Coordinates of C-alpha atoms in Angstrom, one line a residue:
Chain A
X1 CA -49.3 -8.8 -67.5
X2 CA -47.7 -9.5 -70.8
X3 CA -47.9 -13.1 -72.2
X4 CA -44.1 -12.8 -72.7
X5 CA -43.4 -12.8 -69.0
X6 CA -45.6 -15.8 -68.5
X7 CA -44.0 -17.8 -71.3
X8 CA -42.3 -20.8 -69.8
X9 CA -39.2 -21.8 -71.6
X10 CA -39.2 -25.3 -72.7
X11 CA -37.2 -27.6 -70.3
X12 CA -35.5 -29.2 -73.3
X13 CA -33.4 -26.1 -73.9
X14 CA -31.8 -26.4 -70.5
X15 CA -30.7 -29.9 -71.2
X16 CA -29.3 -29.0 -74.6
X17 CA -27.6 -25.9 -73.3
X18 CA -25.8 -27.8 -70.6
X19 CA -24.2 -30.0 -73.3
X20 CA -23.5 -27.3 -75.9
X21 CA -22.0 -24.5 -73.9
X22 CA -19.1 -25.4 -71.5
X23 CA -20.1 -23.3 -68.7
X24 CA -16.9 -23.8 -66.7
X25 CA -14.6 -22.3 -69.2
X26 CA -13.4 -20.0 -66.4
X27 CA -13.2 -20.6 -62.8
X28 CA -13.1 -18.1 -60.0
X29 CA -10.5 -18.5 -57.2
X30 CA -12.4 -18.3 -54.1
X31 CA -9.4 -16.8 -52.3
X32 CA -8.3 -14.0 -54.6
X33 CA -11.3 -13.8 -56.8
X34 CA -9.1 -14.0 -59.9
X35 CA -10.8 -15.6 -63.0
X36 CA -8.6 -18.6 -64.1
X37 CA -9.0 -20.4 -67.5
X38 CA -10.4 -23.8 -66.4
X39 CA -7.8 -25.8 -68.3
X40 CA -5.0 -23.8 -66.8
X41 CA -6.3 -24.5 -63.3
X42 CA -6.7 -28.2 -63.9
X43 CA -3.1 -28.3 -65.3
X44 CA -1.9 -26.6 -62.3
X45 CA -3.6 -29.4 -60.1
X46 CA -6.3 -26.9 -59.1
X47 CA -3.9 -24.6 -57.4
X48 CA -4.6 -20.9 -58.2
X49 CA -1.5 -19.7 -60.2
X50 CA -2.2 -16.3 -58.9
X51 CA -2.3 -16.6 -55.1
X52 CA -1.3 -20.4 -54.7
X53 CA -4.7 -21.2 -53.0
X54 CA -5.2 -24.9 -53.0
X55 CA -8.7 -25.7 -54.3
X56 CA -10.4 -29.0 -53.3
X57 CA -9.3 -31.9 -55.5
X58 CA -11.7 -34.6 -56.5
X59 CA -10.9 -38.1 -55.2
X60 CA -10.0 -39.4 -58.8
X61 CA -7.6 -36.7 -59.3
X62 CA -6.1 -37.1 -56.1
X63 CA -5.5 -40.8 -56.6
X64 CA -4.0 -40.2 -60.0
X65 CA -1.7 -37.6 -58.6
X66 CA -0.4 -40.0 -55.9
X67 CA 0.2 -43.3 -57.7
X68 CA 2.9 -44.1 -60.4
X69 CA 1.6 -43.3 -63.9
X70 CA -1.7 -42.3 -62.3
X71 CA -2.6 -46.0 -62.2
X72 CA -4.2 -47.7 -59.2
X73 CA -6.7 -50.5 -58.4
X74 CA -9.9 -49.6 -56.5
X75 CA -10.8 -51.9 -53.6
X76 CA -14.4 -52.8 -53.3
X77 CA -15.5 -51.8 -49.8
X78 CA -17.7 -54.2 -47.8
X79 CA -21.3 -53.1 -47.7
X80 CA -22.0 -51.3 -44.3
X81 CA -25.4 -51.1 -42.6
X82 CA -26.9 -47.7 -43.1
X83 CA -29.1 -45.8 -40.8
X84 CA -29.0 -47.8 -37.5
X85 CA -30.8 -45.0 -35.8
X86 CA -33.5 -44.6 -38.3
X87 CA -32.5 -40.9 -38.2
X88 CA -34.7 -38.2 -39.5
X89 CA -34.0 -34.3 -39.2
X90 CA -35.7 -32.3 -41.8
X91 CA -35.2 -35.2 -44.1
X92 CA -34.7 -38.9 -43.7
X93 CA -31.0 -39.9 -43.4
X94 CA -31.6 -42.8 -45.9
X95 CA -33.0 -40.4 -48.5
X96 CA -30.1 -38.0 -48.0
X97 CA -27.7 -40.8 -48.4
X98 CA -29.4 -42.0 -51.7
X99 CA -29.1 -38.4 -52.9
X100 CA -25.3 -38.3 -52.5
X101 CA -24.9 -41.8 -53.8
X102 CA -26.8 -40.8 -57.0
X103 CA -24.9 -37.5 -57.2
X104 CA -21.3 -39.1 -56.7
X105 CA -21.9 -42.6 -58.0
X106 CA -20.2 -43.8 -54.9
X107 CA -21.5 -45.8 -51.7
X108 CA -19.9 -43.3 -49.2
X109 CA -17.4 -40.7 -48.3
X110 CA -14.1 -42.7 -48.7
X111 CA -12.3 -44.4 -51.5
X112 CA -9.7 -46.9 -51.0
X113 CA -7.1 -47.7 -53.8
X114 CA -3.9 -49.9 -54.0
X115 CA -0.9 -49.2 -56.3
X116 CA 2.6 -48.2 -56.2
X117 CA 4.5 -45.0 -55.5
X118 CA 8.1 -44.9 -56.7
X119 CA 7.8 -48.5 -57.0
X120 CA 6.8 -49.2 -53.4
X121 CA 3.4 -50.7 -52.6
X122 CA 0.9 -48.2 -51.1
X123 CA -2.6 -48.4 -50.0
X124 CA -4.5 -45.0 -50.1
X125 CA -7.7 -44.0 -48.5
X126 CA -9.0 -40.7 -49.8
X127 CA -11.9 -38.8 -48.4
X128 CA -14.6 -37.2 -50.7
X129 CA -15.7 -33.9 -49.3
X130 CA -18.5 -33.8 -51.8
X131 CA -20.1 -36.8 -50.1
X132 CA -21.9 -35.1 -47.0
X133 CA -18.9 -33.1 -46.3
X134 CA -16.6 -36.1 -46.0
X135 CA -18.4 -37.0 -42.6
X136 CA -17.3 -40.2 -40.9
X137 CA -20.0 -42.8 -40.2
X138 CA -19.8 -46.6 -40.1
X139 CA -19.1 -46.9 -44.0
X140 CA -16.1 -44.6 -43.7
X141 CA -14.9 -46.4 -40.5
X142 CA -15.3 -49.8 -42.4
X143 CA -13.4 -48.3 -45.3
X144 CA -10.4 -47.3 -43.2
X145 CA -10.4 -50.6 -41.5
X146 CA -10.5 -52.4 -44.9
X147 CA -7.6 -50.1 -46.1
X148 CA -5.6 -50.9 -43.2
X149 CA -6.1 -54.6 -43.5
X150 CA -5.1 -54.5 -47.1
X151 CA -2.0 -52.5 -46.2
X152 CA -1.0 -55.2 -43.7
X153 CA -1.8 -58.1 -46.1
X154 CA 0.2 -56.5 -48.8
X155 CA 2.9 -55.2 -46.6
X156 CA 2.2 -51.8 -48.1
X157 CA 2.5 -48.3 -46.6
X158 CA -0.9 -46.6 -45.7
X159 CA -1.6 -43.1 -46.8
X160 CA -4.8 -41.4 -45.6
X161 CA -6.1 -38.2 -47.0
X162 CA -8.8 -36.7 -44.9
X163 CA -11.2 -34.1 -46.1
X164 CA -14.0 -34.0 -43.6
X165 CA -16.0 -31.9 -41.3
X166 CA -15.9 -34.7 -38.7
X167 CA -18.3 -37.3 -37.4
X168 CA -21.7 -37.9 -39.2
X169 CA -24.3 -36.8 -36.8
X170 CA -27.0 -38.8 -38.6
X171 CA -25.3 -41.9 -37.1
X172 CA -25.3 -40.6 -33.6
X173 CA -23.2 -42.5 -31.2
X174 CA -22.1 -45.0 -33.8
X175 CA -20.4 -42.2 -35.6
X176 CA -18.4 -41.3 -32.4
X177 CA -17.5 -45.0 -32.2
X178 CA -15.6 -44.7 -35.5
X179 CA -13.0 -42.8 -33.6
X180 CA -11.8 -45.8 -31.6
X181 CA -12.3 -48.1 -34.5
X182 CA -10.2 -46.0 -37.1
X183 CA -7.5 -45.7 -34.3
X184 CA -7.4 -49.5 -34.1
X185 CA -7.2 -49.8 -37.7
X186 CA -4.2 -47.4 -38.3
X187 CA -2.4 -48.9 -35.2
X188 CA -2.4 -52.3 -36.8
X189 CA -0.4 -50.8 -39.8
X190 CA 2.0 -49.3 -37.3
X191 CA 2.3 -52.5 -35.4
X192 CA 3.1 -54.3 -38.6
X193 CA 6.1 -52.0 -39.0
X194 CA 4.7 -50.2 -42.0
X195 CA 4.6 -46.5 -42.5
X196 CA 1.3 -44.8 -41.8
X197 CA 1.3 -41.4 -43.5
X198 CA -1.4 -38.7 -43.3
X199 CA -1.9 -35.9 -45.8
X200 CA -4.2 -33.4 -44.2
X201 CA -6.3 -31.5 -46.7
X202 CA -9.0 -28.9 -46.3
X203 CA -10.8 -29.3 -44.0
X204 CA -9.9 -31.9 -41.4
X205 CA -11.9 -31.3 -38.2
X206 CA -13.9 -32.7 -35.3
X207 CA -14.0 -36.5 -34.8
X208 CA -11.8 -37.1 -37.8
X209 CA -9.0 -34.8 -36.7
X210 CA -9.3 -36.2 -33.2
X211 CA -8.7 -39.8 -34.2
X212 CA -6.6 -41.4 -37.0
X213 CA -5.9 -38.2 -38.8
X214 CA -3.5 -36.9 -35.9
X215 CA -1.8 -40.2 -35.4
X216 CA 0.3 -40.5 -38.6
X217 CA 4.0 -41.5 -38.3
X218 CA 4.5 -38.4 -40.6
X219 CA 1.9 -35.7 -41.0
X220 CA 1.8 -33.6 -44.2
X221 CA -0.7 -30.9 -44.8
X222 CA -1.7 -28.9 -48.0
X223 CA -1.0 -25.1 -47.7
X224 CA -3.9 -23.2 -46.2
X225 CA -5.9 -26.3 -45.1
X226 CA -8.1 -25.8 -42.2
X227 CA -7.2 -28.3 -39.5
X228 CA -8.4 -28.4 -35.8
X229 CA -10.9 -29.9 -33.4
X230 CA -13.6 -27.4 -32.8
X231 CA -15.2 -25.4 -35.5
X232 CA -14.1 -21.7 -35.6
X233 CA -17.8 -20.5 -35.1
X234 CA -18.1 -22.6 -32.1
X235 CA -14.9 -21.2 -30.6
X236 CA -15.8 -17.6 -31.4
X237 CA -19.2 -18.0 -29.7
X238 CA -17.5 -19.5 -26.6
X239 CA -14.7 -16.9 -26.0
X240 CA -16.5 -14.0 -27.7
X241 CA -13.3 -12.8 -29.4
X242 CA -12.2 -12.6 -33.0
X243 CA -10.0 -15.5 -33.9
X244 CA -6.1 -14.8 -34.7
X245 CA -5.1 -14.4 -38.3
X246 CA -4.4 -17.8 -40.0
X247 CA -6.0 -19.8 -37.0
X248 CA -6.3 -23.5 -37.7
X249 CA -4.5 -23.2 -40.9
X250 CA -1.8 -25.8 -41.9
X251 CA 0.9 -23.2 -41.4
X252 CA -0.4 -22.5 -37.9
X253 CA -0.3 -26.1 -37.0
X254 CA 3.3 -26.5 -38.3
X255 CA 4.2 -23.5 -36.1
X256 CA 2.5 -25.1 -33.1
X257 CA 4.3 -28.4 -33.6
X258 CA 1.3 -30.6 -34.6
X259 CA 2.5 -31.4 -38.2
X260 CA 5.7 -32.2 -39.8
X261 CA 5.4 -30.4 -43.2
X262 CA 3.3 -28.0 -45.2
X263 CA 3.8 -29.3 -48.8
X264 CA 2.7 -27.6 -52.0
X265 CA 0.3 -30.0 -54.1
X266 CA 2.9 -30.3 -56.9
X267 CA 5.5 -31.6 -54.5
X268 CA 3.3 -34.0 -52.5
X269 CA 3.9 -37.2 -54.5
X270 CA 7.6 -36.7 -54.5
X271 CA 7.7 -36.0 -50.8
X272 CA 5.6 -38.9 -49.9
X273 CA 7.8 -41.3 -52.2
X274 CA 11.0 -40.0 -50.5
X275 CA 9.5 -40.6 -46.9
X276 CA 8.3 -44.1 -47.9
X277 CA 11.8 -45.0 -49.6
X278 CA 13.6 -43.8 -46.4
X279 CA 11.3 -45.6 -44.0
X280 CA 11.0 -48.9 -45.9
X281 CA 14.4 -49.2 -47.4
X282 CA 16.8 -48.1 -44.7
X283 CA 19.8 -49.6 -46.4
X284 CA 20.3 -49.4 -50.2
X285 CA 22.0 -52.1 -52.3
X286 CA 25.4 -50.9 -53.5
X287 CA 24.3 -50.1 -57.1
X288 CA 21.5 -47.9 -55.7
X289 CA 23.7 -46.1 -53.4
X290 CA 25.9 -44.8 -56.2
X291 CA 22.7 -43.8 -58.0
X292 CA 21.3 -42.0 -54.9
X293 CA 24.6 -40.1 -54.5
X294 CA 24.4 -38.5 -58.0
X295 CA 20.8 -37.4 -57.4
X296 CA 20.7 -34.4 -55.0
X297 CA 17.3 -33.2 -56.1
X298 CA 15.9 -34.4 -52.7
X299 CA 18.2 -32.3 -50.6
X300 CA 15.9 -29.2 -50.4
X301 CA 14.7 -28.5 -46.9
Chain B
X1 CA -34.1 -26.3 -1.4
X2 CA -33.2 -28.5 -4.3
X3 CA -33.0 -27.1 -8.0
X4 CA -36.1 -28.2 -9.9
X5 CA -36.1 -28.8 -13.6
X6 CA -38.7 -27.2 -15.9
X7 CA -40.7 -30.3 -16.3
X8 CA -40.7 -30.8 -12.5
X9 CA -42.7 -27.6 -11.8
X10 CA -45.9 -29.3 -10.7
X11 CA -43.9 -31.4 -8.2
X12 CA -42.0 -28.2 -7.0
X13 CA -45.2 -26.5 -6.3
X14 CA -46.4 -29.3 -4.1
X15 CA -43.1 -29.5 -2.3
X16 CA -43.2 -25.7 -1.9
X17 CA -46.5 -26.1 -0.1
X18 CA -45.2 -28.8 2.1
X19 CA -42.3 -26.6 3.0
X20 CA -44.6 -23.9 3.8
X21 CA -46.8 -26.1 6.1
X22 CA -43.7 -27.5 7.9
X23 CA -42.8 -23.8 8.6
X24 CA -46.2 -23.0 10.0
X25 CA -46.0 -26.3 12.0
X26 CA -42.8 -25.1 13.6
X27 CA -44.5 -21.8 14.6
X28 CA -47.0 -24.0 16.5
X29 CA -49.9 -23.7 14.0
X30 CA -52.2 -26.8 14.2
X31 CA -53.8 -29.0 11.6
X32 CA -50.9 -29.2 9.2
X33 CA -49.4 -32.7 9.8
X34 CA -52.1 -34.5 8.0
X35 CA -52.1 -32.3 5.1
X36 CA -48.4 -32.6 4.8
X37 CA -48.5 -36.2 4.7
X38 CA -51.2 -36.1 2.0
X39 CA -49.3 -33.6 -0.1
X40 CA -46.0 -35.6 0.3
X41 CA -47.9 -38.7 -1.1
X42 CA -49.1 -36.6 -4.0
X43 CA -45.7 -35.3 -4.7
X44 CA -44.0 -38.7 -4.6
X45 CA -46.7 -40.1 -6.8
X46 CA -46.3 -37.3 -9.3
X47 CA -42.5 -37.8 -9.2
X48 CA -42.8 -41.5 -10.0
X49 CA -45.1 -40.8 -12.9
X50 CA -43.0 -38.1 -14.4
X51 CA -39.8 -40.2 -14.1
X52 CA -41.5 -43.3 -15.4
X53 CA -41.8 -41.7 -18.9
X54 CA -39.0 -39.2 -19.3
X55 CA -38.3 -38.0 -22.9
X56 CA -34.8 -38.1 -24.2
X57 CA -34.6 -34.3 -23.7
X58 CA -35.7 -34.5 -20.2
X59 CA -33.2 -37.2 -19.4
X60 CA -30.6 -34.8 -20.9
X61 CA -31.7 -32.2 -18.4
X62 CA -31.6 -34.7 -15.4
X63 CA -28.0 -35.7 -16.6
X64 CA -26.9 -32.1 -16.5
X65 CA -28.6 -31.4 -13.0
X66 CA -26.5 -29.1 -11.1
X67 CA -27.0 -31.2 -7.8
X68 CA -26.0 -34.5 -9.5
X69 CA -23.2 -36.2 -7.9
X70 CA -19.9 -35.7 -9.6
X71 CA -16.4 -37.2 -9.6
X72 CA -15.3 -35.8 -6.3
X73 CA -18.4 -37.2 -4.6
X74 CA -17.7 -40.7 -6.0
X75 CA -14.2 -40.6 -4.9
X76 CA -15.0 -39.4 -1.3
X77 CA -17.6 -42.2 -1.0
X78 CA -15.8 -45.2 -2.8
X79 CA -12.0 -44.7 -2.5
X80 CA -9.8 -45.0 0.6
X81 CA -6.2 -43.8 0.8
X82 CA -6.8 -41.5 -2.2
X83 CA -3.8 -39.8 -3.5
X84 CA -4.5 -37.2 -6.3
X85 CA -2.2 -37.1 -9.1
X86 CA -1.8 -33.9 -11.0
X87 CA -0.4 -32.4 -14.3
X88 CA 0.6 -33.6 -17.7
X89 CA 4.3 -33.1 -17.0
X90 CA 4.5 -30.8 -20.0
X91 CA 2.3 -27.7 -19.7
X92 CA -0.2 -27.5 -16.9
X93 CA -2.6 -29.2 -14.5
X94 CA -6.1 -29.2 -16.0
X95 CA -8.8 -29.3 -13.3
X96 CA -11.4 -30.2 -15.8
X97 CA -10.2 -33.9 -15.3
X98 CA -9.1 -35.3 -11.9
X99 CA -7.4 -38.6 -11.0
X100 CA -5.3 -40.4 -8.7
X101 CA -4.7 -43.8 -7.1
X102 CA -6.5 -45.2 -4.2
X103 CA -8.1 -48.3 -2.7
X104 CA -11.4 -49.3 -4.1
X105 CA -13.1 -52.0 -1.9
X106 CA -9.7 -53.6 -1.2
X107 CA -8.2 -53.2 -4.6
X108 CA -5.7 -50.5 -5.5
X109 CA -6.9 -48.6 -8.7
X110 CA -6.3 -45.6 -10.8
X111 CA -9.4 -43.6 -11.0
X112 CA -9.9 -40.6 -13.5
X113 CA -12.8 -38.5 -14.4
X114 CA -14.3 -35.2 -15.3
X115 CA -15.3 -32.9 -12.5
X116 CA -18.1 -30.3 -13.1
X117 CA -17.8 -28.5 -9.9
X118 CA -20.5 -27.9 -7.3
X119 CA -20.9 -24.1 -7.0
X120 CA -20.0 -21.1 -9.2
X121 CA -16.5 -20.9 -8.0
X122 CA -15.6 -24.6 -8.3
X123 CA -17.4 -24.8 -11.7
X124 CA -15.1 -22.1 -13.1
X125 CA -12.1 -23.7 -11.6
X126 CA -13.0 -27.0 -13.3
X127 CA -14.0 -25.2 -16.4
X128 CA -17.4 -27.0 -16.3
X129 CA -15.5 -30.2 -17.0
X130 CA -14.6 -29.1 -20.4
X131 CA -10.8 -30.2 -20.7
X132 CA -8.0 -28.7 -22.7
X133 CA -5.2 -30.8 -24.2
X134 CA -3.3 -31.1 -21.0
X135 CA -6.2 -32.7 -19.3
X136 CA -6.2 -35.4 -21.9
X137 CA -2.5 -35.7 -21.7
X138 CA -2.7 -36.1 -17.9
X139 CA -5.0 -39.1 -18.6
X140 CA -2.6 -40.5 -20.9
X141 CA 0.1 -40.3 -18.3
X142 CA -2.0 -41.8 -15.5
X143 CA -3.2 -44.8 -17.7
X144 CA 0.3 -45.5 -18.7
X145 CA 1.4 -45.5 -15.0
X146 CA -1.6 -47.7 -14.2
X147 CA -0.4 -50.1 -17.0
X148 CA 3.2 -50.1 -15.6
X149 CA 2.0 -51.0 -12.0
X150 CA -0.7 -53.2 -13.3
X151 CA -3.6 -51.2 -11.6
X152 CA -6.9 -51.4 -13.1
X153 CA -8.4 -48.1 -14.3
X154 CA -11.8 -46.8 -13.7
X155 CA -13.0 -43.7 -15.5
X156 CA -16.0 -41.6 -14.6
X157 CA -17.3 -39.7 -17.7
X158 CA -19.3 -36.5 -17.1
X159 CA -18.4 -33.7 -19.6
X160 CA -20.3 -31.4 -22.0
X161 CA -17.4 -32.0 -24.4
X162 CA -13.8 -30.9 -24.9
X163 CA -13.2 -27.1 -24.4
X164 CA -13.6 -25.2 -27.7
X165 CA -10.9 -22.4 -27.3
X166 CA -7.9 -20.8 -29.2
X167 CA -5.4 -22.0 -26.5
X168 CA -6.8 -25.6 -26.6
X169 CA -6.5 -25.7 -30.5
X170 CA -3.0 -24.3 -30.3
X171 CA -1.8 -27.0 -28.0
X172 CA -3.4 -29.6 -30.1
X173 CA -6.7 -30.5 -28.8
X174 CA -7.4 -33.0 -31.6
X175 CA -4.0 -34.8 -31.1
X176 CA -4.5 -34.9 -27.4
X177 CA -8.0 -36.6 -27.8
X178 CA -6.7 -39.0 -30.5
X179 CA -3.8 -40.1 -28.3
X180 CA -6.0 -40.4 -25.3
X181 CA -8.3 -42.9 -27.1
X182 CA -5.2 -44.7 -28.4
X183 CA -3.9 -45.0 -24.7
X184 CA -7.3 -46.5 -23.6
X185 CA -7.1 -49.0 -26.4
X186 CA -3.5 -49.9 -25.6
X187 CA -3.2 -50.6 -22.0
X188 CA -3.0 -54.2 -20.7
X189 CA -4.9 -53.7 -17.5
X190 CA -8.7 -53.8 -17.1
X191 CA -10.5 -50.4 -18.1
X192 CA -14.1 -49.7 -16.8
X193 CA -15.9 -46.5 -17.9
X194 CA -19.1 -45.4 -16.0
X195 CA -20.9 -42.5 -17.7
X196 CA -22.4 -40.8 -14.7
X197 CA -23.8 -37.7 -16.2
X198 CA -23.2 -36.2 -19.6
X199 CA -21.1 -38.2 -22.1
X200 CA -20.2 -35.3 -24.6
X201 CA -18.7 -36.4 -27.7
X202 CA -14.8 -36.5 -28.3
X203 CA -14.2 -35.3 -24.8
X204 CA -16.2 -38.5 -23.4
X205 CA -14.8 -41.2 -25.7
X206 CA -11.3 -40.1 -24.8
X207 CA -12.0 -41.7 -21.5
X208 CA -14.5 -44.3 -22.5
X209 CA -12.6 -46.8 -25.0
X210 CA -12.9 -49.4 -22.2
X211 CA -13.4 -53.1 -21.7
X212 CA -16.7 -52.3 -20.0
X213 CA -19.0 -49.3 -20.3
X214 CA -21.7 -48.7 -17.8
X215 CA -24.2 -45.9 -17.8
X216 CA -26.4 -44.5 -15.1
X217 CA -30.2 -44.7 -16.0
X218 CA -30.5 -41.0 -16.8
X219 CA -27.1 -40.3 -18.1
X220 CA -26.7 -39.4 -21.7
X221 CA -23.9 -40.2 -24.2
X222 CA -23.8 -38.6 -27.6
X223 CA -21.7 -37.5 -30.6
X224 CA -23.0 -33.9 -30.3
X225 CA -25.3 -32.1 -28.0
X226 CA -28.9 -32.0 -28.8
X227 CA -28.6 -28.2 -29.1
X228 CA -25.6 -28.4 -31.3
X229 CA -27.3 -31.0 -33.6
X230 CA -30.5 -29.0 -33.8
X231 CA -28.7 -25.8 -34.9
X232 CA -26.8 -27.6 -37.5
X233 CA -29.3 -30.1 -39.0
X234 CA -32.6 -28.3 -38.3
X235 CA -31.0 -24.8 -38.4
X236 CA -33.0 -24.1 -35.3
X237 CA -31.7 -24.4 -31.8
X238 CA -35.2 -24.8 -30.4
X239 CA -35.4 -28.2 -32.0
X240 CA -33.2 -29.6 -29.4
X241 CA -35.9 -32.0 -28.2
X242 CA -36.5 -33.5 -31.6
X243 CA -32.7 -33.8 -31.9
X244 CA -32.4 -35.5 -28.5
X245 CA -34.9 -38.0 -29.6
X246 CA -33.2 -38.6 -33.0
X247 CA -29.7 -39.1 -31.6
X248 CA -30.7 -42.0 -29.4
X249 CA -28.5 -40.7 -26.5
X250 CA -30.2 -42.3 -23.5
X251 CA -28.8 -45.3 -21.6
X252 CA -31.6 -47.5 -22.8
X253 CA -31.0 -46.6 -26.4
X254 CA -27.3 -47.2 -26.2
X255 CA -27.8 -50.6 -24.6
X256 CA -30.0 -51.5 -27.5
X257 CA -27.5 -50.4 -30.0
X258 CA -24.7 -52.4 -28.2
X259 CA -22.5 -49.3 -27.5
X260 CA -22.7 -49.8 -23.8
X261 CA -22.8 -53.0 -21.6
X262 CA -24.9 -52.2 -18.6
X263 CA -27.3 -49.6 -17.0
X264 CA -27.4 -48.9 -13.3
X265 CA -30.7 -47.7 -12.1
X266 CA -31.2 -44.3 -10.3
X267 CA -33.5 -43.4 -7.5
X268 CA -36.9 -42.0 -8.5
X269 CA -36.3 -38.4 -9.4
X270 CA -32.6 -38.8 -10.4
X271 CA -29.3 -39.4 -8.7
X272 CA -29.4 -36.1 -7.1
X273 CA -32.3 -37.2 -4.9
X274 CA -30.3 -40.2 -3.6
X275 CA -26.5 -39.5 -4.1
X276 CA -25.2 -42.1 -1.8
X277 CA -27.3 -44.9 -3.0
X278 CA -26.5 -44.1 -6.6
X279 CA -22.8 -44.0 -5.8
X280 CA -23.0 -47.2 -3.9
X281 CA -24.8 -48.9 -6.8
X282 CA -22.2 -47.8 -9.5
X283 CA -19.5 -49.0 -6.9
X284 CA -21.1 -52.5 -6.6
X285 CA -21.2 -52.8 -10.5
X286 CA -17.7 -51.6 -11.0
X287 CA -16.5 -54.0 -8.2
X288 CA -18.2 -56.9 -9.8
X289 CA -16.8 -56.0 -13.2
X290 CA -13.3 -55.6 -12.0
X291 CA -13.4 -59.0 -10.3
X292 CA -14.5 -60.5 -13.7
X293 CA -11.8 -58.7 -15.7
X294 CA -9.1 -59.5 -13.2
X295 CA -9.4 -63.2 -14.5
X296 CA -8.0 -62.1 -17.9
X297 CA -4.2 -61.6 -18.8
X298 CA -3.0 -58.2 -20.2
X299 CA -3.0 -59.4 -23.8
X300 CA -6.5 -60.7 -23.8
X301 CA -7.8 -57.4 -22.0
X302 CA -6.2 -55.4 -24.8
X303 CA -7.3 -57.7 -27.5
X304 CA -10.8 -58.1 -26.2
X305 CA -11.2 -54.2 -25.9
X306 CA -10.1 -53.8 -29.5
X307 CA -12.3 -56.5 -30.8
X308 CA -15.2 -55.0 -28.9
X309 CA -14.8 -51.7 -30.7
X310 CA -14.1 -53.2 -34.2
X311 CA -17.4 -55.2 -33.8
X312 CA -19.4 -52.2 -32.5
X313 CA -22.4 -51.3 -34.6
X314 CA -22.7 -54.8 -35.8
X315 CA -25.1 -55.6 -33.1
X316 CA -27.2 -52.8 -34.2
X317 CA -27.5 -54.5 -37.7
X318 CA -28.2 -57.9 -36.5

């Protein structure tokens, strides 16, 4: 064996290289496999210019996209008790949690922010799919309860943007209990007469879809997002058939009457502003009426 | 001949011998009576010992035992003047969930629950208690009706989970479950849930967001089946035993976590070895609970139910 093959590269080089060479100059669209210039993809809100595939959006970008001037206030979430079951699979749950907390710099899979949209006060709760698949345990439930409380307190609309595989198994039955808990939370917003809007993003499944996510006054979805209760693999194993084309996609749900609108990412903010404006300001002052009449940009269907 | 579970094999062997002796006795062969008594004592002792230290996985198997009493058995034993109510008034009548009005120990109630079926034909008819959206929508309808007529609602939970199928998804399985939970949380009449067998995930909580939740001793209640959990987290379906332990799905564990309010004991060897005594014991517990809840007005019942779930999990932390 030659000494060359045994030679171990100094670790330092790996560190230096990461900083020197931008390795994400190009991104590959997971749908059409097209190589896209990184900056072009970001400028296009992470939507493939070639095939319109909506890639996942980080929470920070999502919040900036929603709020006026991209400005918002983050709500500090109450500290939730972790690992009530002392759960351990191939790894301890507490260790797994710590890993994700280190990786993301966040406590759990939901971020809550307050700001304005088209001048109207809005509380947004956005799921982070990068944090354990956006799974819903006690911390996520507590986060949604805090978001709903804040919306009621500030008479703001509540927008929830799920991206989640469902309940967090490592919290066992207590993750299942987040289903009634989050429903109680969003119902408080509805009872206060405030709009509760849901923007379903890829994926919204399991215990998340079967609770607060399907109860929006208005339900929007991003194109192509997977939305459903049971996972497609489980269904295939149960019925032993191939699933129909486009099954559990946003467009499929629209066709089956489960959601109101499938909205392109670039139009989401304007659509939500329009909905909130209509629901919260049913009668416009005279001056605004004249203004609204001259603006027919919102009349597309 | 009852169905024996894998871990009951030694007991099955002894009971097989007893059966054989009884057979011989009937044919007039002498000397078997004493032996039979001795064997029966051994079988009883072994059963007691086995059931005194069941693992979470073994309890899961008992909860799924094919001879375990199901919804129909409870209704037959506990409800008089039962009037079955069918259909969601939109699409179909899902037989995975049954319901109706009837008189329970003097009190008119709405009773709703999963039905697993008792033989192959009825299991297929009830789809093994795996409901489709129309099942959960029927529950919403019946609960709203109970609310309207101020009838307390009793639910019996016994399902592997909601049905995972293309048709179920197309008709909005997720939405149907979400609305069903919302209805449970919304009604202004007492709602008591009893987990009598398997409490399978979303399909179970859809009927169990109740004022009071009671479980049978060997029933299980979980966010996912041990098999499903094992195949996802361990990537090995044969780790179901380990997953069952980790999930804390037994009645005793859930009482500890503050997720359920009470446990009703089962006969040694499980509910199927004494179905009538099990059903009566659940009946007694529900009767007492309904009497307590009847003292509260509609708003307090609704608010109390909501507070209970918002606080859930806090007990596990204390």
